[in-house]
Tab-separated table of C-alpha atoms in Angstrom:
chain	number	residue	atom	x	y	z
A	1	UNK	CA	36.748	-35.784	-19.563
A	2	UNK	CA	35.424	-38.192	-16.920
A	3	UNK	CA	31.692	-38.593	-17.129
A	4	UNK	CA	30.404	-39.342	-13.632
A	5	UNK	CA	27.152	-41.066	-12.724
A	6	UNK	CA	25.921	-37.702	-11.416
A	7	UNK	CA	26.598	-36.039	-14.793
A	8	UNK	CA	24.709	-38.765	-16.570
A	9	UNK	CA	21.766	-38.495	-14.182
A	10	UNK	CA	21.604	-34.728	-14.606
A	11	UNK	CA	21.716	-35.080	-18.377
A	12	UNK	CA	18.946	-37.655	-18.393
A	13	UNK	CA	16.850	-35.561	-16.041
A	14	UNK	CA	17.055	-32.664	-18.462
A	15	UNK	CA	15.016	-34.623	-21.012
A	16	UNK	CA	11.314	-35.335	-20.921
A	17	UNK	CA	10.218	-38.535	-19.230
A	18	UNK	CA	9.313	-41.282	-21.645
A	19	UNK	CA	5.834	-41.711	-20.209
A	20	UNK	CA	4.182	-42.910	-23.408
A	21	UNK	CA	2.131	-39.738	-23.842
A	22	UNK	CA	-0.580	-39.891	-26.470
A	23	UNK	CA	-0.790	-43.669	-26.650
A	24	UNK	CA	-4.124	-45.439	-26.894
A	25	UNK	CA	-3.475	-47.278	-23.665
A	26	UNK	CA	-0.491	-47.925	-21.356
A	27	UNK	CA	1.357	-51.231	-21.502
A	28	UNK	CA	1.333	-53.496	-18.463
A	29	UNK	CA	3.931	-52.027	-16.034
A	30	UNK	CA	6.832	-54.106	-14.869
A	31	UNK	CA	7.413	-54.376	-11.141
A	32	UNK	CA	10.337	-51.968	-11.106
A	33	UNK	CA	8.217	-49.329	-12.859
A	34	UNK	CA	5.378	-49.187	-10.343
A	35	UNK	CA	7.185	-46.960	-7.852
A	36	UNK	CA	6.750	-43.229	-8.365
A	37	UNK	CA	9.688	-41.216	-9.748
A	38	UNK	CA	11.874	-39.134	-7.478
A	39	UNK	CA	14.044	-36.099	-8.187
A	40	UNK	CA	17.086	-38.355	-8.516
A	41	UNK	CA	15.475	-41.176	-10.511
A	42	UNK	CA	15.853	-41.497	-14.280
A	43	UNK	CA	12.825	-41.258	-16.576
A	44	UNK	CA	10.523	-44.242	-16.922
A	45	UNK	CA	12.039	-46.999	-19.021
A	46	UNK	CA	10.083	-47.637	-22.202
A	47	UNK	CA	10.005	-51.105	-23.693
A	48	UNK	CA	10.704	-51.358	-27.429
A	49	UNK	CA	10.270	-54.008	-30.095
A	50	UNK	CA	12.346	-54.074	-33.287
A	51	UNK	CA	11.308	-55.721	-36.564
A	52	UNK	CA	14.456	-55.904	-38.711
A	53	UNK	CA	15.434	-57.214	-42.119
A	54	UNK	CA	18.918	-58.261	-40.959
A	55	UNK	CA	21.222	-57.573	-38.016
A	56	UNK	CA	24.850	-57.522	-39.072
A	57	UNK	CA	27.782	-55.124	-38.823
A	58	UNK	CA	26.851	-51.697	-40.291
A	59	UNK	CA	23.258	-52.617	-41.073
A	60	UNK	CA	20.658	-50.011	-40.128
A	61	UNK	CA	19.253	-52.286	-37.420
A	62	UNK	CA	22.756	-52.737	-35.996
A	63	UNK	CA	23.170	-48.970	-35.715
A	64	UNK	CA	19.702	-48.024	-34.463
A	65	UNK	CA	19.023	-50.892	-32.067
A	66	UNK	CA	22.646	-50.741	-30.921
A	67	UNK	CA	22.212	-47.111	-29.896
A	68	UNK	CA	19.043	-47.899	-27.993
A	69	UNK	CA	21.067	-50.433	-25.998
A	70	UNK	CA	24.521	-48.855	-25.726
A	71	UNK	CA	23.593	-45.171	-25.971
A	72	UNK	CA	25.233	-42.528	-28.128
A	73	UNK	CA	26.660	-39.014	-27.976
A	74	UNK	CA	24.714	-35.777	-27.967
A	75	UNK	CA	26.310	-32.342	-27.565
A	76	UNK	CA	29.622	-34.004	-26.743
A	77	UNK	CA	28.292	-36.120	-23.874
A	78	UNK	CA	27.154	-39.708	-23.624
A	79	UNK	CA	23.369	-40.072	-23.718
A	80	UNK	CA	21.756	-43.284	-22.530
A	81	UNK	CA	18.198	-43.602	-23.850
A	82	UNK	CA	15.702	-44.491	-21.098
A	83	UNK	CA	14.481	-47.458	-23.128
A	84	UNK	CA	14.796	-51.223	-22.946
A	85	UNK	CA	14.842	-53.420	-26.019
A	86	UNK	CA	12.387	-56.141	-25.050
A	87	UNK	CA	12.201	-58.221	-28.222
A	88	UNK	CA	13.662	-58.319	-31.699
A	89	UNK	CA	12.931	-60.179	-34.920
A	90	UNK	CA	15.171	-60.528	-37.975
A	91	UNK	CA	13.640	-61.498	-41.312
A	92	UNK	CA	16.923	-62.898	-42.631
A	93	UNK	CA	20.077	-64.349	-41.026
A	94	UNK	CA	22.897	-64.029	-43.571
A	95	UNK	CA	26.556	-64.826	-43.060
A	96	UNK	CA	27.911	-62.455	-40.445
A	97	UNK	CA	24.608	-62.336	-38.559
A	98	UNK	CA	25.058	-60.799	-35.102
A	99	UNK	CA	21.471	-60.941	-33.898
A	100	UNK	CA	21.518	-64.063	-31.768
A	101	UNK	CA	24.666	-63.161	-29.848
A	102	UNK	CA	23.562	-59.548	-29.411
A	103	UNK	CA	20.209	-60.610	-27.973
A	104	UNK	CA	21.792	-63.127	-25.603
A	105	UNK	CA	24.244	-60.573	-24.249
A	106	UNK	CA	21.638	-57.889	-23.670
A	107	UNK	CA	18.650	-59.870	-22.468
A	108	UNK	CA	16.567	-59.331	-25.606
A	109	UNK	CA	14.212	-62.069	-26.714
A	110	UNK	CA	14.878	-63.009	-30.337
A	111	UNK	CA	11.533	-63.808	-31.941
A	112	UNK	CA	10.337	-65.494	-35.129
A	113	UNK	CA	7.241	-63.440	-35.958
A	114	UNK	CA	5.890	-59.925	-35.682
A	115	UNK	CA	3.112	-61.037	-33.342
A	116	UNK	CA	5.587	-62.696	-30.985
A	117	UNK	CA	7.862	-59.639	-31.061
A	118	UNK	CA	5.057	-57.277	-30.036
A	119	UNK	CA	3.778	-59.654	-27.370
A	120	UNK	CA	0.356	-61.283	-26.998
A	121	UNK	CA	-1.017	-58.237	-25.162
A	122	UNK	CA	1.161	-55.580	-26.886
A	123	UNK	CA	3.336	-55.017	-23.817
A	124	UNK	CA	5.753	-52.606	-25.558
A	125	UNK	CA	5.727	-48.812	-25.786
A	126	UNK	CA	7.020	-48.454	-29.330
A	127	UNK	CA	7.930	-50.393	-32.475
A	128	UNK	CA	10.980	-49.915	-34.707
A	129	UNK	CA	10.494	-51.192	-38.264
A	130	UNK	CA	13.999	-51.321	-39.741
A	131	UNK	CA	13.820	-53.030	-43.132
A	132	UNK	CA	17.012	-51.996	-44.920
A	133	UNK	CA	19.769	-54.299	-46.233
A	134	UNK	CA	19.325	-57.984	-46.911
A	135	UNK	CA	18.750	-60.220	-49.906
A	136	UNK	CA	15.551	-59.020	-51.594
A	137	UNK	CA	14.589	-58.958	-55.292
A	138	UNK	CA	14.844	-55.852	-57.466
A	139	UNK	CA	12.037	-55.089	-59.929
A	140	UNK	CA	12.201	-53.760	-63.480
A	141	UNK	CA	12.236	-50.160	-62.207
A	142	UNK	CA	15.343	-50.704	-60.074
A	143	UNK	CA	13.387	-50.775	-56.810
A	144	UNK	CA	14.391	-53.109	-53.996
A	145	UNK	CA	11.249	-54.964	-52.933
A	146	UNK	CA	11.762	-54.471	-49.208
A	147	UNK	CA	8.759	-55.847	-47.276
A	148	UNK	CA	8.223	-52.732	-45.158
A	149	UNK	CA	4.538	-52.595	-46.045
A	150	UNK	CA	4.026	-56.296	-45.339
A	151	UNK	CA	5.540	-56.087	-41.866
A	152	UNK	CA	3.691	-52.832	-41.199
A	153	UNK	CA	0.432	-54.624	-41.960
A	154	UNK	CA	1.374	-57.381	-39.500
A	155	UNK	CA	2.073	-54.749	-36.834
A	156	UNK	CA	-1.306	-53.174	-37.489
A	157	UNK	CA	-2.997	-56.569	-37.208
A	158	UNK	CA	-1.678	-56.823	-33.641
A	159	UNK	CA	-2.919	-53.301	-32.882
A	160	UNK	CA	-6.364	-54.143	-34.193
A	161	UNK	CA	-6.519	-57.426	-32.311
A	162	UNK	CA	-5.678	-55.920	-28.900
A	163	UNK	CA	-7.654	-52.709	-29.522
A	164	UNK	CA	-4.872	-50.201	-28.954
A	165	UNK	CA	-1.592	-49.090	-30.508
A	166	UNK	CA	1.809	-47.541	-29.848
A	167	UNK	CA	4.143	-45.257	-31.875
A	168	UNK	CA	5.835	-46.793	-34.906
A	169	UNK	CA	9.076	-45.697	-36.554
A	170	UNK	CA	9.728	-46.817	-40.163
A	171	UNK	CA	13.345	-46.559	-41.296
A	172	UNK	CA	13.854	-44.770	-44.649
A	173	UNK	CA	10.995	-44.558	-47.146
A	174	UNK	CA	7.634	-46.052	-46.369
A	175	UNK	CA	7.419	-48.323	-49.405
A	176	UNK	CA	8.764	-48.643	-52.937
A	177	UNK	CA	5.097	-48.410	-54.036
A	178	UNK	CA	3.572	-44.966	-53.414
A	179	UNK	CA	0.076	-46.456	-53.090
A	180	UNK	CA	1.242	-48.652	-50.254
A	181	UNK	CA	2.993	-45.669	-48.660
A	182	UNK	CA	-0.260	-43.685	-48.769
A	183	UNK	CA	-2.127	-46.607	-47.222
A	184	UNK	CA	0.383	-46.791	-44.367
A	185	UNK	CA	-0.102	-43.105	-43.547
A	186	UNK	CA	-3.877	-43.387	-43.806
A	187	UNK	CA	-3.904	-46.453	-41.549
A	188	UNK	CA	-1.908	-44.689	-38.839
A	189	UNK	CA	-4.329	-41.762	-38.929
A	190	UNK	CA	-7.351	-44.044	-38.850
A	191	UNK	CA	-6.118	-45.990	-35.827
A	192	UNK	CA	-4.668	-42.890	-34.177
A	193	UNK	CA	-1.079	-43.955	-33.601
A	194	UNK	CA	1.991	-41.748	-34.225
A	195	UNK	CA	3.933	-42.734	-37.355
A	196	UNK	CA	7.442	-41.465	-38.012
A	197	UNK	CA	9.548	-42.360	-41.052
A	198	UNK	CA	12.725	-41.348	-42.815
A	199	UNK	CA	16.488	-41.517	-42.470
A	200	UNK	CA	19.257	-39.547	-40.793
A	201	UNK	CA	19.710	-36.969	-43.568
A	202	UNK	CA	17.130	-34.385	-42.418
A	203	UNK	CA	18.512	-34.390	-38.859
A	204	UNK	CA	22.262	-34.806	-39.296
A	205	UNK	CA	24.728	-31.930	-38.993
A	206	UNK	CA	24.714	-29.191	-41.644
A	207	UNK	CA	27.956	-27.360	-42.449
A	208	UNK	CA	27.556	-24.440	-42.379
A	209	UNK	CA	24.599	-24.771	-40.059
A	210	UNK	CA	21.485	-23.380	-41.717
A	211	UNK	CA	17.850	-23.493	-40.675
A	212	UNK	CA	15.834	-21.357	-43.117
A	213	UNK	CA	12.940	-19.770	-41.237
A	214	UNK	CA	9.427	-20.886	-41.997
A	215	UNK	CA	8.132	-18.786	-44.860
A	216	UNK	CA	11.416	-18.726	-46.821
A	217	UNK	CA	10.452	-18.025	-50.474
A	218	UNK	CA	12.589	-20.593	-52.280
A	219	UNK	CA	12.637	-20.267	-56.062
A	220	UNK	CA	14.835	-23.271	-56.931
A	221	UNK	CA	16.867	-25.810	-54.978
A	222	UNK	CA	19.196	-28.680	-55.806
A	223	UNK	CA	20.867	-31.513	-53.943
A	224	UNK	CA	24.074	-33.035	-55.323
A	225	UNK	CA	25.576	-36.312	-54.148
A	226	UNK	CA	27.567	-39.259	-55.414
A	227	UNK	CA	26.965	-42.935	-54.724
A	228	UNK	CA	27.001	-45.915	-57.055
A	229	UNK	CA	26.533	-48.833	-54.700
A	230	UNK	CA	23.596	-50.942	-55.735
A	231	UNK	CA	20.251	-49.775	-57.117
A	232	UNK	CA	19.915	-46.042	-57.767
A	233	UNK	CA	16.835	-45.674	-55.539
A	234	UNK	CA	18.830	-46.289	-52.345
A	235	UNK	CA	20.621	-42.956	-52.363
A	236	UNK	CA	18.134	-41.050	-54.493
A	237	UNK	CA	15.785	-41.331	-51.513
A	238	UNK	CA	18.381	-39.701	-49.249
A	239	UNK	CA	18.875	-36.892	-51.765
A	240	UNK	CA	15.124	-36.266	-51.992
A	241	UNK	CA	14.942	-36.074	-48.197
A	242	UNK	CA	17.834	-33.600	-48.150
A	243	UNK	CA	16.038	-31.410	-50.677
A	244	UNK	CA	12.591	-31.722	-49.130
A	245	UNK	CA	13.495	-30.998	-45.505
A	246	UNK	CA	14.518	-27.492	-46.576
A	247	UNK	CA	12.200	-26.546	-49.448
A	248	UNK	CA	9.173	-27.551	-47.343
A	249	UNK	CA	9.738	-24.336	-45.373
A	250	UNK	CA	8.177	-22.219	-48.140
A	251	UNK	CA	5.541	-19.549	-47.259
A	252	UNK	CA	2.600	-21.764	-48.185
A	253	UNK	CA	4.145	-24.881	-46.660
A	254	UNK	CA	4.288	-27.948	-48.843
A	255	UNK	CA	1.483	-27.954	-51.435
A	256	UNK	CA	2.610	-30.943	-53.474
A	257	UNK	CA	4.339	-31.699	-56.754
A	258	UNK	CA	3.067	-31.086	-60.283
A	259	UNK	CA	5.447	-33.307	-62.261
A	260	UNK	CA	8.528	-35.500	-61.939
A	261	UNK	CA	11.034	-36.727	-64.465
A	262	UNK	CA	14.234	-38.766	-64.138
A	263	UNK	CA	17.090	-38.168	-66.578
A	264	UNK	CA	20.285	-40.103	-67.242
A	265	UNK	CA	23.524	-39.488	-69.116
A	266	UNK	CA	23.719	-36.577	-71.554
A	267	UNK	CA	20.067	-35.711	-70.892
A	268	UNK	CA	21.200	-34.362	-67.520
A	269	UNK	CA	23.673	-31.987	-69.177
A	270	UNK	CA	21.001	-30.917	-71.677
A	271	UNK	CA	18.621	-30.118	-68.820
A	272	UNK	CA	21.316	-27.929	-67.284
A	273	UNK	CA	22.005	-26.238	-70.621
A	274	UNK	CA	18.283	-25.517	-71.062
A	275	UNK	CA	18.118	-24.012	-67.580
A	276	UNK	CA	15.808	-26.694	-66.223
A	277	UNK	CA	18.473	-27.339	-63.606
A	278	UNK	CA	20.533	-24.343	-62.492
A	279	UNK	CA	24.239	-24.834	-63.215
A	280	UNK	CA	24.957	-22.122	-60.658
A	281	UNK	CA	23.223	-24.079	-57.910
A	282	UNK	CA	24.885	-27.357	-58.898
A	283	UNK	CA	28.286	-25.671	-58.614
A	284	UNK	CA	27.368	-24.023	-55.294
A	285	UNK	CA	26.219	-27.310	-53.744
A	286	UNK	CA	29.336	-29.180	-54.860
A	287	UNK	CA	31.584	-26.344	-53.655
A	288	UNK	CA	30.409	-26.961	-50.064
A	289	UNK	CA	31.497	-30.606	-50.117
A	290	UNK	CA	34.945	-31.561	-48.742
A	291	UNK	CA	35.135	-34.564	-51.092
A	292	UNK	CA	34.678	-32.504	-54.274
A	293	UNK	CA	36.917	-33.557	-57.111
A	294	UNK	CA	39.227	-31.336	-59.125
A	295	UNK	CA	38.555	-30.736	-62.781
A	296	UNK	CA	35.440	-29.990	-64.840
A	297	UNK	CA	32.165	-31.603	-63.794
A	298	UNK	CA	31.320	-32.887	-67.268
A	299	UNK	CA	34.792	-34.267	-67.787
A	300	UNK	CA	34.748	-36.195	-64.511
A	301	UNK	CA	31.181	-37.485	-64.356
A	302	UNK	CA	30.490	-40.182	-66.907
A	303	UNK	CA	26.973	-41.323	-65.978
A	304	UNK	CA	25.017	-38.518	-64.276
A	305	UNK	CA	21.515	-39.187	-63.016
A	306	UNK	CA	18.956	-36.561	-62.010
A	307	UNK	CA	15.390	-36.238	-60.774
A	308	UNK	CA	13.771	-32.960	-61.822
A	309	UNK	CA	10.788	-31.781	-59.777
A	310	UNK	CA	8.215	-29.122	-60.588
A	311	UNK	CA	6.306	-28.205	-57.448
A	312	UNK	CA	2.648	-27.192	-57.572
A	313	UNK	CA	3.463	-23.630	-56.492
A	314	UNK	CA	6.088	-23.161	-59.236
A	315	UNK	CA	9.177	-23.885	-57.134
A	316	UNK	CA	11.739	-26.010	-58.938
A	317	UNK	CA	13.865	-28.766	-57.454
A	318	UNK	CA	16.410	-31.327	-58.583
A	319	UNK	CA	18.661	-34.018	-57.134
A	320	UNK	CA	21.748	-35.149	-59.036
A	321	UNK	CA	23.888	-38.254	-58.579
A	322	UNK	CA	27.383	-37.176	-59.651
A	323	UNK	CA	29.483	-40.098	-58.521
A	324	UNK	CA	32.916	-38.969	-59.690
A	325	UNK	CA	32.549	-35.367	-58.483
A	326	UNK	CA	31.364	-35.600	-54.866
A	327	UNK	CA	30.232	-38.038	-52.206
A	328	UNK	CA	28.571	-35.757	-49.629
A	329	UNK	CA	25.010	-34.517	-49.919
A	330	UNK	CA	25.309	-30.855	-50.879
A	331	UNK	CA	22.406	-28.399	-51.013
A	332	UNK	CA	22.045	-25.016	-52.704
A	333	UNK	CA	19.019	-22.830	-53.330
A	334	UNK	CA	17.989	-19.443	-54.605
A	335	UNK	CA	15.672	-17.390	-52.411
A	336	UNK	CA	13.457	-14.726	-53.915
A	337	UNK	CA	14.812	-11.264	-53.157
A	338	UNK	CA	18.357	-12.486	-52.436
A	339	UNK	CA	21.169	-12.152	-54.936
A	340	UNK	CA	23.354	-14.970	-53.629
A	341	UNK	CA	22.255	-18.582	-53.161
A	342	UNK	CA	22.386	-20.324	-49.803
A	343	UNK	CA	24.391	-23.542	-49.633
A	344	UNK	CA	25.447	-26.209	-47.162
A	345	UNK	CA	26.365	-29.873	-46.993
A	346	UNK	CA	24.902	-32.559	-44.785
A	347	UNK	CA	27.671	-34.057	-42.675
A	348	UNK	CA	27.679	-37.854	-42.348
A	349	UNK	CA	30.466	-39.158	-40.052
A	350	UNK	CA	31.987	-42.303	-41.515
A	351	UNK	CA	31.429	-45.929	-40.518
A	352	UNK	CA	31.988	-48.011	-38.531
A	353	UNK	CA	30.557	-45.532	-36.022
A	354	UNK	CA	28.286	-43.816	-38.560
A	355	UNK	CA	27.392	-41.157	-36.011
A	356	UNK	CA	24.687	-39.705	-38.229
A	357	UNK	CA	22.474	-42.328	-36.586
A	358	UNK	CA	22.813	-40.368	-33.310
A	359	UNK	CA	20.425	-37.566	-34.362
A	360	UNK	CA	18.008	-40.072	-35.864
A	361	UNK	CA	17.839	-42.017	-32.597
A	362	UNK	CA	17.407	-38.774	-30.649
A	363	UNK	CA	14.377	-37.954	-32.775
A	364	UNK	CA	13.012	-41.466	-32.333
A	365	UNK	CA	13.176	-40.763	-28.604
A	366	UNK	CA	11.193	-37.579	-29.217
A	367	UNK	CA	8.527	-39.709	-30.898
A	368	UNK	CA	8.268	-41.823	-27.756
A	369	UNK	CA	8.459	-38.838	-25.403
A	370	UNK	CA	5.705	-36.764	-26.956
A	371	UNK	CA	3.588	-39.356	-28.703
A	372	UNK	CA	4.001	-37.318	-31.896
A	373	UNK	CA	6.417	-37.547	-34.799
A	374	UNK	CA	8.925	-34.666	-34.569
A	375	UNK	CA	8.374	-34.041	-38.297
A	376	UNK	CA	5.413	-34.820	-40.538
A	377	UNK	CA	5.236	-38.331	-41.927
A	378	UNK	CA	3.781	-36.677	-45.040
A	379	UNK	CA	7.320	-35.561	-45.904
A	380	UNK	CA	8.376	-39.183	-46.206
A	381	UNK	CA	5.168	-39.997	-48.038
A	382	UNK	CA	5.963	-37.283	-50.584
A	383	UNK	CA	9.601	-38.306	-51.054
A	384	UNK	CA	8.527	-41.965	-51.341
A	385	UNK	CA	5.984	-40.988	-53.988
A	386	UNK	CA	8.382	-38.782	-55.969
A	387	UNK	CA	10.977	-41.562	-55.949
A	388	UNK	CA	8.520	-44.210	-57.142
A	389	UNK	CA	7.215	-42.042	-59.987
A	390	UNK	CA	10.729	-40.865	-60.918
A	391	UNK	CA	11.938	-44.430	-61.391
A	392	UNK	CA	8.950	-45.109	-63.633
A	393	UNK	CA	9.922	-41.970	-65.580
A	394	UNK	CA	13.462	-43.304	-65.978
A	395	UNK	CA	12.064	-46.556	-67.350
A	396	UNK	CA	10.066	-44.491	-69.870
A	397	UNK	CA	13.111	-42.594	-71.129
A	398	UNK	CA	12.819	-39.534	-68.888
A	399	UNK	CA	9.249	-38.582	-69.710
A	400	UNK	CA	7.690	-36.058	-67.321
A	401	UNK	CA	5.022	-37.784	-65.243
A	402	UNK	CA	2.195	-36.363	-63.168
A	403	UNK	CA	-0.011	-38.200	-60.702
A	404	UNK	CA	-2.739	-37.130	-58.241
A	405	UNK	CA	-0.750	-39.000	-55.557
A	406	UNK	CA	1.832	-36.179	-55.694
A	407	UNK	CA	-0.672	-33.647	-54.292
A	408	UNK	CA	0.509	-34.063	-50.706
A	409	UNK	CA	0.129	-31.037	-48.439
A	410	UNK	CA	1.654	-30.450	-45.020
A	411	UNK	CA	3.382	-27.871	-42.850
A	412	UNK	CA	7.035	-28.103	-41.847
A	413	UNK	CA	7.915	-28.086	-38.135
A	414	UNK	CA	9.293	-24.866	-36.673
A	415	UNK	CA	12.430	-26.744	-35.597
A	416	UNK	CA	13.883	-29.382	-37.899
A	417	UNK	CA	15.452	-31.401	-35.071
A	418	UNK	CA	18.850	-31.570	-36.787
A	419	UNK	CA	21.963	-31.824	-34.650
A	420	UNK	CA	24.155	-28.803	-34.054
A	421	UNK	CA	27.474	-28.376	-32.288
A	422	UNK	CA	30.146	-31.076	-31.903
A	423	UNK	CA	29.962	-34.251	-33.951
A	424	UNK	CA	32.354	-36.117	-31.661
């Protein structure tokens, strides 16, 4: 199908203009932005800054920044974000680095510090903090010591110096340390700037497509997945997001977590045998996944890993890494008053395109459009906190741990923002 310039203009006009609503002060306009919009003109172009760990093939920065420059598909059509990448900084430049060439080709200034990337007078409309991948140490709890918090603090220092701020997106979890994650959320609220965080999982396609209505009385839910690349925390975070973006739709909203424990090996099977994790839900989640293996679960999976969650309102949750049995993120849950569980899997189109970044970038645009995160940053704060405490539990042999930091309350959005319809 030929996509004409008129089709593209009509599609762009259907979206909201990226006018920087809700910001603490507008950036200095460029000359081409001073003229008023017309019926045929595209939305105002917003200037963005990106603070990355690395920029190489298949890195998160490569996928997110690349979509802001090249565009991506939505509902089967090309969508060109009305944004301009103004500046970019990469913390590391490993072999295979693409940052310098990318910036030269697309007129992006490649900077050496956060302050330089944001500009002396903060002349950008939004900041992307994409600290994922790269050569960083791993601590005794199996946590990658990504400097998300450190770069966030440097961003905030610029905001405080100029006396205003702009929306910030933080890729994946806020910090490996839940205290730092809480500080990041509190800082955004104190200074009054929109903060969005998380990955593609909550907004990617769901097959079958489900969107439990607000007020759904979940009793128990599980997420199954299978990845063994690198430290366990990397994909456990994705599984926690998959679980949380659905169970948060309970009648009382999210009221926090009472306890967390992380189990490995035969302890996972014992938890299932004791009924602490529902075998029925594990089977239902795996059954939705196209990659599911043949043969018995316990025969195939040699080193299972699970996080078991007891919510403050009595709801139970669990995420299970079952490497040999499945690779997709499957979800299954029991709902009070319903005999059969609900189940789906979260569809992640494969690299190199990795089109699950399309819905994430669309929601980043919503952040810029409205001046509000399309979903509560408290969700990412809670999943960051559960993950941190779970890995401490694993270090302590699977002991159940409680912490006041788990008492995070928030309300889920009416619409999750996940993509529906064609994935290509």
